[in-house]
Short mmCIF file of C-alpha atoms in Angstrom, two decimals:
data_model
loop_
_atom_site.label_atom_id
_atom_site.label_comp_id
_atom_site.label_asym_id
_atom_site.label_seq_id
_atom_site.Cartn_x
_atom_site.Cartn_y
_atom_site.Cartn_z
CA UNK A 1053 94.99 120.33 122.52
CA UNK A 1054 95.24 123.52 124.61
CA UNK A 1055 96.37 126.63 122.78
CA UNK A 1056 99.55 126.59 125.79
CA UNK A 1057 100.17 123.43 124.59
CA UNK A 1058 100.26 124.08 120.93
CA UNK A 1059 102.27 126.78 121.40
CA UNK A 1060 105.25 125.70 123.58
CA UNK A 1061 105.20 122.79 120.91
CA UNK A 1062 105.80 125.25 117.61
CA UNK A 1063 107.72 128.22 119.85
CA UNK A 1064 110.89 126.35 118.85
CA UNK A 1065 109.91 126.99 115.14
CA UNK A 1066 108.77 130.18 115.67
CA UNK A 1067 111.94 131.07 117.51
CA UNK A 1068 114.08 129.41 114.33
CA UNK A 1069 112.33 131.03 111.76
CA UNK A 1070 112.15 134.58 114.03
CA UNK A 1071 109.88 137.52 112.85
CA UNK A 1072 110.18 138.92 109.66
CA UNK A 1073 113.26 138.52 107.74
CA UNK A 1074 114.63 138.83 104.44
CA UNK A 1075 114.90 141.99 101.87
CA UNK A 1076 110.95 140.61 100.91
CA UNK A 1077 108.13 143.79 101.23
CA UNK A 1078 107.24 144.03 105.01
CA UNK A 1079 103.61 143.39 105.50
CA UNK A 1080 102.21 145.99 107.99
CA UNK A 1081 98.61 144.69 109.75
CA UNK A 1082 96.12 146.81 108.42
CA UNK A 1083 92.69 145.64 109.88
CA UNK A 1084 90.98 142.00 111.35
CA UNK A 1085 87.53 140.67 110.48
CA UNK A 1086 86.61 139.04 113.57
CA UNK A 1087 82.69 138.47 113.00
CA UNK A 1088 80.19 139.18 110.27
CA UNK A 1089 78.47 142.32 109.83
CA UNK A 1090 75.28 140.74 112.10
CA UNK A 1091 78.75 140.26 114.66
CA UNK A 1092 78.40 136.30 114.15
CA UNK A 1093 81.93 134.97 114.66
CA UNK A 1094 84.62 133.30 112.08
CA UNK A 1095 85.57 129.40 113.09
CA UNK A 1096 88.24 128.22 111.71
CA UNK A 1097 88.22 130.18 108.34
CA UNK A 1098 90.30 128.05 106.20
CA UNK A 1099 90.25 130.14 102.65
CA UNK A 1100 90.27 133.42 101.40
CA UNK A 1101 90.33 134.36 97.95
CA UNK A 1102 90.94 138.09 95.90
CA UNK A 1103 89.43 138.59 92.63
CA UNK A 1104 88.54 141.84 90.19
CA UNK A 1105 87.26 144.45 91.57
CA UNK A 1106 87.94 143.65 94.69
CA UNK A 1107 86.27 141.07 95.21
CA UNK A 1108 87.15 139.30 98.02
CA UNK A 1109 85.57 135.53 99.60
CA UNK A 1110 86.28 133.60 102.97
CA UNK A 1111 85.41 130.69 103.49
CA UNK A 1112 84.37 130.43 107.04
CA UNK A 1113 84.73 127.04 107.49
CA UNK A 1114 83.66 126.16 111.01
CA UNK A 1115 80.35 127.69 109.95
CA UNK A 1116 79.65 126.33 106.86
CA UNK A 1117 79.15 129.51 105.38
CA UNK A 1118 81.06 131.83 102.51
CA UNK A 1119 81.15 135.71 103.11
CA UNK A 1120 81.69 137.69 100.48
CA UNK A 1121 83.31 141.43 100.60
CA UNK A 1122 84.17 143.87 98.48
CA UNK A 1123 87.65 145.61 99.08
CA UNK A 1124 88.21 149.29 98.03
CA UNK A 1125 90.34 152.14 98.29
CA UNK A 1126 91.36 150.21 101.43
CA UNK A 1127 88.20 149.63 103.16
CA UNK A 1128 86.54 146.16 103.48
CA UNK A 1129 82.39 146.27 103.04
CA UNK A 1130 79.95 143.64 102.49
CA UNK A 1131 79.95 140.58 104.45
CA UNK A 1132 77.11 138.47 102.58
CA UNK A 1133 76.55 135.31 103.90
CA UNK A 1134 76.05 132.18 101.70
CA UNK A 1135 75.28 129.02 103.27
CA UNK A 1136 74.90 126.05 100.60
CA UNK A 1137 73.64 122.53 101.16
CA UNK A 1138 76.04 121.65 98.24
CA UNK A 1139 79.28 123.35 100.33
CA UNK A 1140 79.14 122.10 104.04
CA UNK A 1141 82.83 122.20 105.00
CA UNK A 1142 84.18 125.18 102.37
CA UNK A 1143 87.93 124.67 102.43
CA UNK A 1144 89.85 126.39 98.99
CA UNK A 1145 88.37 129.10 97.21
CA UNK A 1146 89.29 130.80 94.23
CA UNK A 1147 87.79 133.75 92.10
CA UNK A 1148 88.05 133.31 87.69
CA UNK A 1149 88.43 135.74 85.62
CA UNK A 1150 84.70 136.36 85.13
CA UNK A 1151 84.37 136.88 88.79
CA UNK A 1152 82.46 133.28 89.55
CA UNK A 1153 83.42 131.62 93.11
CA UNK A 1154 85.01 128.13 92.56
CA UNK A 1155 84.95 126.37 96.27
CA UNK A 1156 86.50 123.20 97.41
CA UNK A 1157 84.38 121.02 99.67
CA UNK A 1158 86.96 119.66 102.06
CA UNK A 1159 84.73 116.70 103.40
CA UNK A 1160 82.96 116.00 99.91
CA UNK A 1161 85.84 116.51 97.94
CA UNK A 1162 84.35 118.07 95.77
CA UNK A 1163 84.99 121.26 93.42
CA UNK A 1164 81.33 123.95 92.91
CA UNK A 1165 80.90 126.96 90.73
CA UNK A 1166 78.82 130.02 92.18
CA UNK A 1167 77.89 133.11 90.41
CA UNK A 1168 79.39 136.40 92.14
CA UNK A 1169 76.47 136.80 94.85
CA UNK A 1170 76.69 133.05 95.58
CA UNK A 1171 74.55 131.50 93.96
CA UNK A 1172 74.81 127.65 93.06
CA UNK A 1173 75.92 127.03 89.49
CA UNK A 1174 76.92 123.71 89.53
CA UNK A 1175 79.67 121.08 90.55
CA UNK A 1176 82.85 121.18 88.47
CA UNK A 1177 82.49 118.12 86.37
CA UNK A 1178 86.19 117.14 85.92
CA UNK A 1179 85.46 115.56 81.71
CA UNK A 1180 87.73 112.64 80.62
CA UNK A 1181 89.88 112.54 84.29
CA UNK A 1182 91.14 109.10 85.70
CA UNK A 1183 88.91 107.63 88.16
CA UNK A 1184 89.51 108.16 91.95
CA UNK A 1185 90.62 111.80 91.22
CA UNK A 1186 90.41 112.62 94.89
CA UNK A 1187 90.91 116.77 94.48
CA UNK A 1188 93.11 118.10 97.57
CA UNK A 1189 93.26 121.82 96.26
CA UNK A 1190 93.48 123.67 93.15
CA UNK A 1191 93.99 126.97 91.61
CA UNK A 1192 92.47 128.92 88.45
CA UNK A 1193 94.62 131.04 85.72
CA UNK A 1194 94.03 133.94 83.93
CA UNK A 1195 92.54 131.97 81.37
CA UNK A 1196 89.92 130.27 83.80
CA UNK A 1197 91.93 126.98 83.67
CA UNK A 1198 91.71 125.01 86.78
CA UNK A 1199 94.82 123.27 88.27
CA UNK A 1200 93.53 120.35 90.13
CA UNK A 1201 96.01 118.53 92.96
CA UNK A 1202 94.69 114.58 93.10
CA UNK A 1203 96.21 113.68 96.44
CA UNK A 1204 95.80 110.02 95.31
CA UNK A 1205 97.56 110.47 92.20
CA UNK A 1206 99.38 112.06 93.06
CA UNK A 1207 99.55 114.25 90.31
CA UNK A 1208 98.05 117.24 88.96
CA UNK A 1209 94.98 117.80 85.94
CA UNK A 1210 94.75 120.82 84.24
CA UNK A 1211 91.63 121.30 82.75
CA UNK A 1212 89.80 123.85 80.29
CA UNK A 1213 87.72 126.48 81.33
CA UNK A 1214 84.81 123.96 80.81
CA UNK A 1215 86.75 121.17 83.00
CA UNK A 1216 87.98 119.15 80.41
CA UNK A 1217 91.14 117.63 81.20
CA UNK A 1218 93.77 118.89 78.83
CA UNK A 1219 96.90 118.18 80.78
CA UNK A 1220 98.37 115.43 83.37
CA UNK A 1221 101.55 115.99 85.34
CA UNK A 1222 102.40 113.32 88.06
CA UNK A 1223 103.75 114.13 91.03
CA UNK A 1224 106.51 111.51 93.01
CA UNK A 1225 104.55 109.10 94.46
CA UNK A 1226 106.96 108.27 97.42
CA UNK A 1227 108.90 110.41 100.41
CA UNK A 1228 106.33 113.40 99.82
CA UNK A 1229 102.84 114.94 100.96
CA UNK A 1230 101.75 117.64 98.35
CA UNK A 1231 99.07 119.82 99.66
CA UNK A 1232 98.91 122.60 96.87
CA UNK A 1233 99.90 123.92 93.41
CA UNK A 1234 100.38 127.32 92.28
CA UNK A 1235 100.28 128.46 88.21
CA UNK A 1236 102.32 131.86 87.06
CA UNK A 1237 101.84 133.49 83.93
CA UNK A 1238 103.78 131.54 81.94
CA UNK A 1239 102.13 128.46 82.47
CA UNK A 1240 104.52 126.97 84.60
CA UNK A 1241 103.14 124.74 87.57
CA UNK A 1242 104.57 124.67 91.31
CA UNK A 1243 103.39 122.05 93.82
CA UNK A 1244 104.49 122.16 97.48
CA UNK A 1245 105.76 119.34 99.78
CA UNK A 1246 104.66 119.96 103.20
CA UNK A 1247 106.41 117.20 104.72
CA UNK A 1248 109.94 117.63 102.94
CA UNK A 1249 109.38 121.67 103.16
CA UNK A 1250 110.24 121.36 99.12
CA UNK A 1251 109.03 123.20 96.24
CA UNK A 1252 108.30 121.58 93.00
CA UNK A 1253 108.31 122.83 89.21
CA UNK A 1254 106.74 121.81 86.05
CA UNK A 1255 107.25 123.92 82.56
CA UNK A 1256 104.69 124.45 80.01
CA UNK A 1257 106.05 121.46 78.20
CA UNK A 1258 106.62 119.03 80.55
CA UNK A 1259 104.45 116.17 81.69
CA UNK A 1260 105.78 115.34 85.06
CA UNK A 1261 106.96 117.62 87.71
CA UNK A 1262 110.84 117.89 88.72
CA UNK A 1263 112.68 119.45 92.20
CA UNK A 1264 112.69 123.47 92.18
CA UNK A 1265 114.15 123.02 95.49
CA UNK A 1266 115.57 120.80 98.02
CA UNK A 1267 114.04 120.69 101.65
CA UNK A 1268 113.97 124.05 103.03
CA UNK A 1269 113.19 123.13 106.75
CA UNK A 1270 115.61 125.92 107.59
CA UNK A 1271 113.40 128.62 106.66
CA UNK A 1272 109.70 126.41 106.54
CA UNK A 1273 108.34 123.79 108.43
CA UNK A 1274 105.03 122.38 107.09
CA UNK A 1275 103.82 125.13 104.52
CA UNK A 1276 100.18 123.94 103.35
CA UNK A 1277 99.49 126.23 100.90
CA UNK A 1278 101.46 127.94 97.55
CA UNK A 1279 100.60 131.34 96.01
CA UNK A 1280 102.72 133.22 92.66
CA UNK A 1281 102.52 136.99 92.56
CA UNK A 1282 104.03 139.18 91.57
CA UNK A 1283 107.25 136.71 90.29
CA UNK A 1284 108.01 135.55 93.67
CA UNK A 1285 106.36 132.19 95.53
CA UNK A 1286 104.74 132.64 98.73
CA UNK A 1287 104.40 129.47 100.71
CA UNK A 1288 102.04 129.47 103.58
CA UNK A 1289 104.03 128.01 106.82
CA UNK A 1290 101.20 126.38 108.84
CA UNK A 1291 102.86 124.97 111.52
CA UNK A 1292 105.60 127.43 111.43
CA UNK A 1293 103.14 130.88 111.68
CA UNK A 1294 104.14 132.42 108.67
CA UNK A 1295 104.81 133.05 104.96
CA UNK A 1296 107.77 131.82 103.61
CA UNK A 1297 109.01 133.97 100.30
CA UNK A 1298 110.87 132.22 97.33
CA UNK A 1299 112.33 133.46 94.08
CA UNK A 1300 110.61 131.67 90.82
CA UNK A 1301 114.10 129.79 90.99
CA UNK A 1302 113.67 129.01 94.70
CA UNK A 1303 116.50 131.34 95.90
CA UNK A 1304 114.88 132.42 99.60
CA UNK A 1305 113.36 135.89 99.61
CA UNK A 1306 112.41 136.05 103.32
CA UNK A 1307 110.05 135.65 105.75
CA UNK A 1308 107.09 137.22 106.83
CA UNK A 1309 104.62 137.28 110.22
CA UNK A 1310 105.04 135.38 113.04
CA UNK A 1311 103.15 133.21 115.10
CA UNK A 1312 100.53 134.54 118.27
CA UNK A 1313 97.58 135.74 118.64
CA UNK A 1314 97.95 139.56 118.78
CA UNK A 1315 96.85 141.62 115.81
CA UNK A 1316 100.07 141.09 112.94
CA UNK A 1317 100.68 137.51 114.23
CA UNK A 1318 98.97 134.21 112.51
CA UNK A 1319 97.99 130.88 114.11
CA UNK A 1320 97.86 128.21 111.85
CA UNK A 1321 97.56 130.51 108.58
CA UNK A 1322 95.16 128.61 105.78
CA UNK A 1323 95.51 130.69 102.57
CA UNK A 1324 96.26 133.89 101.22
CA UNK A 1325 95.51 136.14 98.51
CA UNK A 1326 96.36 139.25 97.13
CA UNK A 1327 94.94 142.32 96.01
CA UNK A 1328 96.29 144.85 93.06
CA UNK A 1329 97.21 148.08 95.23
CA UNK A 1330 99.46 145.68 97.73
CA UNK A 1331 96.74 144.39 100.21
CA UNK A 1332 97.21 140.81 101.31
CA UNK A 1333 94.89 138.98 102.75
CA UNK A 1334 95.13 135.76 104.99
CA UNK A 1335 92.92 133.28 106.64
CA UNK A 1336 94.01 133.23 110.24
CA UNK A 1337 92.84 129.97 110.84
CA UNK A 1338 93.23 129.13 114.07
CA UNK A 1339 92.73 132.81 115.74
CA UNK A 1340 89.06 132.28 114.09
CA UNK A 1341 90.19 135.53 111.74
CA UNK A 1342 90.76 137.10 108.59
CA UNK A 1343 94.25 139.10 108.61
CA UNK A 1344 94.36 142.25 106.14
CA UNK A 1345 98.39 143.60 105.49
CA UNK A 1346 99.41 146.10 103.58
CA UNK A 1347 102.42 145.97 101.37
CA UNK A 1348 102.87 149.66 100.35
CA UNK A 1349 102.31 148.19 96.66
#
């Protein structure tokens, strides 16, 4: 489908939702990554992930390849490629707390640990899950617990820092399409609807999850992926071009970026991240880019 197409299909959207609303921190475009430092282009880069020290990972998915940066005092340097046999099709990544790459294998399904200059560790061996655990996406705490999303379960597995399962909570199995889960400090678990545009929350305690919101088509249309910073939920609007901004009790906080293709504007955003001095990174899928903001924080 032509990008004219595409567009005057999701311009009513993007004409709903508008640019940036709300009393949410404005992000401000800072810089693009276009290409690696060699000037090989991004395709499709579907994940981008922030760790410590400023660490920073894309998956450049249409290339089969990781690139990993290091982000400082506002400047983005590196660029190392990894290419993996074990990692075709790199989809999610994430960065634990002792700086090792966790990546999602969109076509294998499959979850792999690499050292900080990419090197293969091993696949994460999910110990004492159900079968058919088919992983969709998944998130690490500040403990190094992983938060797996079974798209077949549907439900989510939380696991040790060694991958033993430790947790279950199911997820409705009817009327919804979850496509990530986010953690906060607390412990308490978020999963997002992309279909129904809902948000949903599980506590510490509980052991299935429960409505945090009803559908919030009005201000998201199909967000695909769900981030918790800073005690506010950011929901990546693929279809709609933009981040949608909810309070940890799902009060609306605003809106941010539009769609297009100019610098500032996202086509089919993938994921975001965040950095400690307010940076915020996001994989501008389908303008083949990585997006850097700054949030004045």
């Amino acid at each position: 489908m032509s990008r004219a197409i595409v567009f005057q299909s999701v311009l009513g959207l993007a004409l709903v939702f508008g640019p940036a609303v709300g009393a949410a921190q404005a992000f401000r475009h800072q810089t693009t990554v276009y290409s690696d430092p060699k000037e090989a282009q991004l395709r499709r880069p579907e994940g981008v992930a922030c760790g410590a020290g400023g660490a920073v990972v894309v998956a450049d998915t249409g290339n089969a390849r990781l690139l990993l940066y290091t982000y400082r005092d506002g400047t983005l340097s590196g660029g190392t490629q990894v290419k993996l046999a074990q990692v075709p099709y790199p989809y999610r990544v994430q960065l634990d707390p002792k700086g090792e790459v966790l990546v999602l294998d969109e076509k294998l399904r499959k979850i792999v640990r690499l050292d900080a200059k990419g090197a293969f560790l091993g696949n994460v061996d999910l110990q004492g899950a159900p079968a058919g655990v088919l992983p969709g996406s998944f998130k690490v705490d500040g403990a190094g617990n992983l938060y797996v999303l079974d798209v077949l379960g549907p439900r989510v597995l939380v696991t040790d820092a060694a991958g033993k399962v430790i947790r279950q909570l199911d997820l409705p199995r009817e009327g919804a399409q979850f496509t990530d889960v986010a953690v906060d400090g607390g412990g308490t678990v978020y999963a997002v609807d992309a279909v129904g545009a809902a948000i949903w929350i599980a506590d510490k305690s509980a052991t299935a999850f429960k409505r945090l919101t009803e559908s919030r088509k009005d201000v998201m249309s199909f967000p695909t992926y769900l981030a918790f910073h800073q005690g506010k939920l950011y929901a990546v609007d693929q279809h709609g071009g933009g981040i949608a901004i909810l309070g940890s009790d799902g009060s609306f906080q605003g809106r941010q970026l539009a769609l297009g293709w100019g610098p500032g504007l996202v086509y089919y955003p993938a994921q975001i991240c965040f950095e400690p001095d307010g940076a915020v990174f996001v994989a501008d899928r389908g303008n083949d880019r990585i997006q850097v903001f700054d949030t004045g924080r």
